[in-house]
């Protein structure tokens, strides 16, 4: 089983739609969780951290479910500019490791 | 003002050559990384240094040798380049969350990437 798994997509959605991505992780000792966004031929950039109680940033909502070991990202009112690859990132703080583990990414295309 | 900068951005070279990619961060972070992103877009950790000490060394051919002269710099040297080395190499940095205090989010900051093409 991969350490971090995501549906690669692509998710093709119309503008204005709501879309949700899930990501599962295998290491229950994982402590920190993030969603990164990567545009074509660019570097990944932090979209949002994911907190235990869930958090929201504008149209974006992130949730963490430790019991089932998954995190989710919800995008409301999709914009054309949301088209990108969304990377789930897990950081297991164990044994002094500093290993941010990336999922393969979920590709989103928002269509006009 | 660039937080994590790496050079060169593009590198085209012949098989068998030796090349280096340099990375510098001005964020005051104590941990730096090299990631490889291949044609399938999967980001894979290669190396990590914390305060100039190698802490992650994934299964990478020993043709790849990282060097960290100080905690703000992490370079990657590749010997005897092969076709399969063609990829985008990203440098990144972060602050050790155990020592940085509550404000730190543990965010990983990336450089713009160095696109290596081996012919």
Short mmCIF file of C-alpha atoms in Angstrom, two decimals:
data_model
loop_
_atom_site.label_atom_id
_atom_site.label_comp_id
_atom_site.label_asym_id
_atom_site.label_seq_id
_atom_site.Cartn_x
_atom_site.Cartn_y
_atom_site.Cartn_z
CA UNK A 1 0.00 0.00 0.00
CA UNK A 2 1.31 3.45 -0.91
CA UNK A 3 2.04 5.77 1.97
CA UNK A 4 -0.20 8.48 0.55
CA UNK A 5 -2.87 7.73 -2.04
CA UNK A 6 -4.93 10.03 -4.19
CA UNK A 7 -7.23 9.57 -7.15
CA UNK A 8 -5.19 10.97 -10.06
CA UNK A 9 -8.27 12.23 -11.89
CA UNK A 10 -8.64 14.25 -13.99
CA UNK A 11 -11.73 15.76 -12.45
CA UNK A 12 -13.44 17.83 -15.14
CA UNK A 13 -16.00 20.16 -13.60
CA UNK A 14 -17.92 23.19 -14.87
CA UNK A 15 -17.29 26.63 -13.47
CA UNK A 16 -19.24 27.19 -10.28
CA UNK A 17 -19.32 23.54 -9.34
CA UNK A 18 -18.29 22.10 -5.99
CA UNK A 19 -15.62 19.43 -6.11
CA UNK A 20 -14.06 17.29 -3.39
CA UNK A 21 -10.83 15.32 -3.28
CA UNK A 22 -9.85 12.68 -0.79
CA UNK A 23 -6.46 11.41 0.22
CA UNK A 24 -5.65 8.40 2.38
CA UNK A 25 -2.46 7.82 4.33
CA UNK A 26 -1.07 4.64 5.81
CA UNK A 27 1.10 5.84 8.72
CA UNK A 28 -1.06 6.41 11.75
CA UNK A 29 1.81 8.31 13.38
CA UNK A 30 1.39 11.07 10.82
CA UNK A 31 1.23 14.43 12.50
CA UNK A 32 0.93 17.16 9.91
CA UNK A 33 -1.11 17.36 6.77
CA UNK A 34 -1.16 19.78 3.90
CA UNK A 35 -2.71 20.42 0.54
CA UNK A 36 -0.37 21.81 -2.09
CA UNK A 37 -1.26 23.13 -5.50
CA UNK A 38 0.95 22.64 -8.54
CA UNK A 39 0.35 24.45 -11.80
CA UNK A 40 1.73 23.08 -15.03
CA UNK A 41 5.52 23.43 -15.20
CA UNK A 42 5.63 25.23 -11.85
CA UNK A 43 6.70 24.35 -8.36
CA UNK A 44 4.23 23.09 -5.74
CA UNK A 45 2.90 25.79 -3.45
CA UNK A 46 1.09 25.47 -0.16
CA UNK A 47 -2.65 25.81 -0.54
CA UNK A 48 -3.52 25.13 3.08
CA UNK A 49 -2.50 23.18 6.13
CA UNK A 50 -5.05 20.75 7.50
CA UNK A 51 -5.91 21.01 11.18
CA UNK A 52 -7.59 18.40 13.34
CA UNK A 53 -10.74 20.46 13.74
CA UNK A 54 -10.99 21.18 10.03
CA UNK A 55 -10.31 24.58 8.52
CA UNK A 56 -11.60 26.86 5.85
CA UNK A 57 -9.95 29.46 3.67
CA UNK A 58 -12.41 31.23 1.43
CA UNK A 59 -13.81 28.71 -1.04
CA UNK A 60 -11.53 25.96 0.24
CA UNK A 61 -12.30 23.64 3.15
CA UNK A 62 -9.95 20.98 4.47
CA UNK A 63 -10.92 18.15 6.80
CA UNK A 64 -8.94 15.51 8.66
CA UNK A 65 -10.30 12.15 9.76
CA UNK A 66 -7.64 10.46 11.90
CA UNK A 67 -9.75 7.38 12.65
CA UNK A 68 -10.10 6.56 8.96
CA UNK A 69 -6.75 8.09 8.05
CA UNK A 70 -7.87 10.42 5.32
CA UNK A 71 -7.91 14.10 4.55
CA UNK A 72 -10.19 15.90 2.17
CA UNK A 73 -10.28 19.13 0.23
CA UNK A 74 -13.52 20.78 -0.84
CA UNK A 75 -13.55 23.55 -3.41
CA UNK A 76 -16.76 25.52 -3.72
CA UNK A 77 -17.75 27.75 -6.66
CA UNK A 78 -14.90 26.50 -8.84
CA UNK A 79 -13.07 29.05 -10.96
CA UNK A 80 -11.15 28.48 -14.18
CA UNK A 81 -8.04 29.50 -12.25
CA UNK A 82 -8.51 26.55 -9.89
CA UNK A 83 -7.37 24.22 -12.69
CA UNK A 84 -4.20 22.60 -11.37
CA UNK A 85 -2.91 19.46 -9.71
CA UNK A 86 -3.67 19.19 -6.00
CA UNK A 87 -1.11 17.32 -3.93
CA UNK A 88 -1.83 15.75 -0.59
CA UNK A 89 1.19 15.89 1.74
CA UNK A 90 1.72 14.02 4.99
CA UNK A 91 4.48 14.61 7.53
CA UNK A 92 5.02 11.76 9.98
CA UNK A 93 7.10 13.06 12.87
CA UNK A 94 8.72 9.82 13.96
CA UNK A 95 12.29 8.94 14.82
CA UNK A 96 13.58 12.36 13.88
CA UNK A 97 12.66 11.99 10.23
CA UNK A 98 11.86 15.03 8.20
CA UNK A 99 10.10 13.31 5.36
CA UNK A 100 7.25 15.12 3.70
CA UNK A 101 5.45 12.41 1.74
CA UNK A 102 3.55 13.45 -1.35
CA UNK A 103 0.62 11.79 -3.00
CA UNK A 104 0.64 11.48 -6.77
CA UNK A 105 -1.73 14.42 -7.06
CA UNK A 106 -5.26 14.90 -8.33
CA UNK A 107 -5.67 16.84 -11.52
CA UNK A 108 -8.55 19.29 -11.68
CA UNK A 109 -9.82 20.95 -14.85
CA UNK A 110 -12.47 23.60 -14.46
CA UNK A 111 -14.33 24.10 -17.71
CA UNK A 112 -16.01 27.28 -18.96
CA UNK B 1 13.51 38.38 -2.54
CA UNK B 2 13.21 34.81 -3.82
CA UNK B 3 12.87 32.49 -0.84
CA UNK B 4 14.32 29.32 -2.40
CA UNK B 5 16.34 29.79 -5.54
CA UNK B 6 17.94 27.13 -7.65
CA UNK B 7 20.13 27.30 -10.73
CA UNK B 8 20.10 26.53 -13.52
CA UNK B 9 16.39 26.44 -14.42
CA UNK B 10 17.08 24.44 -17.55
CA UNK B 11 19.89 22.03 -18.27
CA UNK B 12 20.30 20.06 -21.49
CA UNK B 13 23.27 17.74 -21.65
CA UNK B 14 24.61 14.55 -23.16
CA UNK B 15 24.64 11.12 -21.54
CA UNK B 16 27.78 10.49 -19.55
CA UNK B 17 28.35 14.10 -18.59
CA UNK B 18 28.58 15.41 -15.02
CA UNK B 19 26.40 18.33 -13.94
CA UNK B 20 25.51 20.27 -10.79
CA UNK B 21 22.42 22.09 -9.59
CA UNK B 22 22.71 24.71 -6.87
CA UNK B 23 20.15 25.75 -4.30
CA UNK B 24 20.01 28.56 -1.78
CA UNK B 25 17.34 29.59 0.70
CA UNK B 26 17.09 32.91 2.54
CA UNK B 27 14.30 31.88 4.91
CA UNK B 28 16.59 30.95 7.79
CA UNK B 29 15.34 27.36 7.65
CA UNK B 30 17.45 24.56 9.02
CA UNK B 31 16.33 21.74 6.72
CA UNK B 32 16.73 21.46 2.97
CA UNK B 33 15.66 18.82 0.47
CA UNK B 34 16.03 17.59 -3.05
CA UNK B 35 12.96 16.13 -4.74
CA UNK B 36 12.74 14.56 -8.18
CA UNK B 37 9.59 14.86 -10.29
CA UNK B 38 9.55 12.53 -13.25
CA UNK B 39 7.41 12.49 -16.38
CA UNK B 40 4.56 10.90 -14.43
CA UNK B 41 4.62 13.96 -12.14
CA UNK B 42 5.33 11.97 -8.98
CA UNK B 43 7.39 13.96 -6.46
CA UNK B 44 9.92 11.72 -4.76
CA UNK B 45 12.28 12.70 -1.96
CA UNK B 46 15.93 12.11 -2.72
CA UNK B 47 17.90 13.74 0.07
CA UNK B 48 17.42 15.92 3.10
CA UNK B 49 19.90 17.85 5.21
CA UNK B 50 19.27 19.31 8.64
CA UNK B 51 21.87 21.84 9.78
CA UNK B 52 24.31 20.47 7.20
CA UNK B 53 23.82 16.89 8.35
CA UNK B 54 22.45 14.29 5.92
CA UNK B 55 19.27 12.89 7.44
CA UNK B 56 17.41 11.39 4.50
CA UNK B 57 19.14 9.44 1.77
CA UNK B 58 16.58 7.54 -0.21
CA UNK B 59 17.42 4.77 -2.63
CA UNK B 60 19.20 6.95 -5.13
CA UNK B 61 22.11 5.86 -7.36
CA UNK B 62 25.42 6.92 -5.88
CA UNK B 63 26.00 8.95 -9.04
CA UNK B 64 23.94 11.55 -7.18
CA UNK B 65 25.87 13.35 -4.46
CA UNK B 66 24.41 16.18 -2.39
CA UNK B 67 26.57 18.71 -0.61
CA UNK B 68 25.56 21.23 2.00
CA UNK B 69 28.32 23.77 2.72
CA UNK B 70 26.06 25.58 5.19
CA UNK B 71 22.42 25.37 6.19
CA UNK B 72 21.36 27.90 3.57
CA UNK B 73 22.80 25.95 0.65
CA UNK B 74 22.25 22.48 -0.73
CA UNK B 75 23.80 21.48 -4.04
CA UNK B 76 23.28 18.35 -6.10
CA UNK B 77 26.00 16.87 -8.26
CA UNK B 78 25.21 14.14 -10.76
CA UNK B 79 27.91 12.02 -12.36
CA UNK B 80 27.68 10.00 -15.56
CA UNK B 81 24.23 11.23 -16.49
CA UNK B 82 21.77 8.70 -17.91
CA UNK B 83 18.61 9.12 -19.98
CA UNK B 84 16.50 8.16 -16.97
CA UNK B 85 17.84 11.10 -15.00
CA UNK B 86 15.76 13.43 -17.15
CA UNK B 87 13.28 15.05 -14.77
CA UNK B 88 12.56 18.23 -12.87
CA UNK B 89 14.60 18.52 -9.69
CA UNK B 90 13.10 20.65 -6.96
CA UNK B 91 14.96 22.06 -4.01
CA UNK B 92 12.92 22.80 -0.91
CA UNK B 93 13.37 24.00 2.65
CA UNK B 94 11.50 23.89 5.93
CA UNK B 95 11.99 24.66 9.58
CA UNK B 96 12.20 21.83 12.12
CA UNK B 97 8.80 22.02 13.80
CA UNK B 98 10.13 20.69 17.08
CA UNK B 99 12.35 23.72 17.62
CA UNK B 100 10.63 26.53 15.81
CA UNK B 101 7.69 27.33 18.05
CA UNK B 102 3.96 27.28 17.62
CA UNK B 103 3.74 29.79 14.79
CA UNK B 104 5.56 27.52 12.41
CA UNK B 105 3.24 25.62 10.11
CA UNK B 106 5.91 23.21 8.95
CA UNK B 107 5.38 24.42 5.41
CA UNK B 108 7.72 23.17 2.74
CA UNK B 109 8.92 25.94 0.42
CA UNK B 110 10.00 24.94 -3.06
CA UNK B 111 12.36 26.46 -5.55
CA UNK B 112 11.15 26.90 -9.13
CA UNK B 113 12.71 23.64 -10.24
CA UNK B 114 15.57 22.69 -12.53
CA UNK B 115 14.48 20.86 -15.66
CA UNK B 116 17.19 18.41 -16.66
CA UNK B 117 17.12 16.82 -20.11
CA UNK B 118 19.66 14.13 -20.89
CA UNK B 119 20.10 13.38 -24.59
#
